[in-house]
Every structure is written in C-alpha cells, then in structure tokens.
C-alpha cells in the first residue's frame, strides 16, 4: 500500500480549508507524504494509505457533499485508517452546554466508517460570508446575546496537536 495520506474536506466559507491545510502541513512535518484536496476533486482512494476527512457543519450536520463522499468511498475507507474532523462555530460558543452535543453530529459519519480519531474545531464567523439573510440575522442575535463573537476562532495549536497525535494511528 502506498505511504501517502489524503487530507480531504468540504467547506462553505473557507474555515475548513484552512484547518485541512494545517492538518496536512503538520502531517508533512511528521514525514508523511500528504495531498490536501477538496472532496469534490477526489475520485480514487487507491493512492492513499490513510485518509483524514473533514467537513464544515451546517445545521448540526456534515455538508451534503461530505456525506456523499463518505458514502461513495465507504468500501475503500473501510480498508485503511480514517480520521475525521468537523469545523463549526458551536465549538466557539462560550457556554459549555452548547459544545457538549457536538460529538453527536459525527454519528452519521460513524455509521459509515470507524474513525481512529475525531477532531472538533471552531471555525471563523464572517457575517459577510453567510449567504442567507435569515442566517445572518440569527448570527447577529446570537452575537448580541453573547453566544459567540464574529472573527476567527480556530485554535491552531489544538489543530496541530490533534494532527500530530494522528501520526501513529495513521500508520496502523
């Protein structure tokens, strides 16, 4: 089996792209050959010994194209180590109660694959990138109530630490 790792992602506003790139860079610094690619560009997993797959979260779910990727490649994913991650603003919420249920959102992914590790990361909130007026208003209300703040909430140290901890699991 080849020794290359695929880090693949689905993103809406770009936060997940940045997280995937940081994971890929960290794995490369740990002597892995790494490809970082959007899920929409991946057609074959044969070149990869392991896969790290992640998605932005919308309405408590992985993006539809991310779930489709997991279903399409389920058989190939079952034959290699797979780590999964999600990027969502709920991880930036100040109230622990909000963050407590986030792991449940990985349930549909776990029904398809058995991740060797799962990463949960906050994203960035840029209201200008929120496409729907209704969603922008909901975010504005949440900001006014102090649920979270606009800005980049990605914890790069936590992302890199998670990626470093993947190294032995991806060799399995």
Short mmCIF file of N, CA and C in Angstrom, two decimals, residues 11 13 41 72 91 99 108-109 122 125 131 136 147 154 166 169:
data_model
loop_
_atom_site.label_atom_id
_atom_site.label_comp_id
_atom_site.label_asym_id
_atom_site.label_seq_id
_atom_site.Cartn_x
_atom_site.Cartn_y
_atom_site.Cartn_z
N UNK A 11 -16.07 22.51 2.43
CA UNK A 11 -16.11 23.80 3.11
C UNK A 11 -17.12 24.72 2.44
N UNK A 13 -17.29 28.47 3.73
CA UNK A 13 -16.77 29.83 3.84
C UNK A 13 -15.25 29.88 3.97
N UNK A 41 -12.84 16.92 -5.58
CA UNK A 41 -11.76 16.61 -6.52
C UNK A 41 -11.20 15.20 -6.37
N UNK A 72 -19.89 7.28 -0.97
CA UNK A 72 -19.30 6.82 -2.22
C UNK A 72 -18.04 5.99 -1.98
N UNK A 91 -18.31 25.22 18.42
CA UNK A 91 -17.11 24.97 19.23
C UNK A 91 -16.53 26.28 19.78
N UNK A 99 -21.53 23.28 23.41
CA UNK A 99 -20.48 22.43 22.82
C UNK A 99 -20.68 20.95 23.15
N UNK A 108 -23.73 10.21 11.97
CA UNK A 108 -23.93 9.69 10.62
C UNK A 108 -22.62 9.28 9.93
N UNK A 109 -21.53 9.96 10.27
CA UNK A 109 -20.23 9.59 9.71
C UNK A 109 -19.77 8.27 10.33
N UNK A 122 -13.33 24.88 16.26
CA UNK A 122 -14.10 26.10 16.00
C UNK A 122 -13.68 26.65 14.64
N UNK A 125 -16.21 33.18 12.01
CA UNK A 125 -17.51 33.77 11.70
C UNK A 125 -17.30 35.12 11.05
N UNK A 131 -24.54 33.36 3.47
CA UNK A 131 -25.31 33.67 2.27
C UNK A 131 -26.77 34.06 2.51
N UNK A 136 -27.92 35.23 8.64
CA UNK A 136 -27.17 36.39 9.12
C UNK A 136 -27.86 37.02 10.32
N UNK A 147 -23.50 34.61 22.66
CA UNK A 147 -23.26 33.19 22.42
C UNK A 147 -21.87 33.02 21.82
N UNK A 154 -10.41 29.73 15.19
CA UNK A 154 -9.66 28.48 15.04
C UNK A 154 -8.46 28.49 15.99
N UNK A 166 -2.25 12.11 15.40
CA UNK A 166 -2.73 11.16 14.37
C UNK A 166 -1.61 10.26 13.83
N UNK A 169 -1.51 6.62 14.61
CA UNK A 169 -2.79 5.99 14.25
C UNK A 169 -2.92 5.79 12.74
#
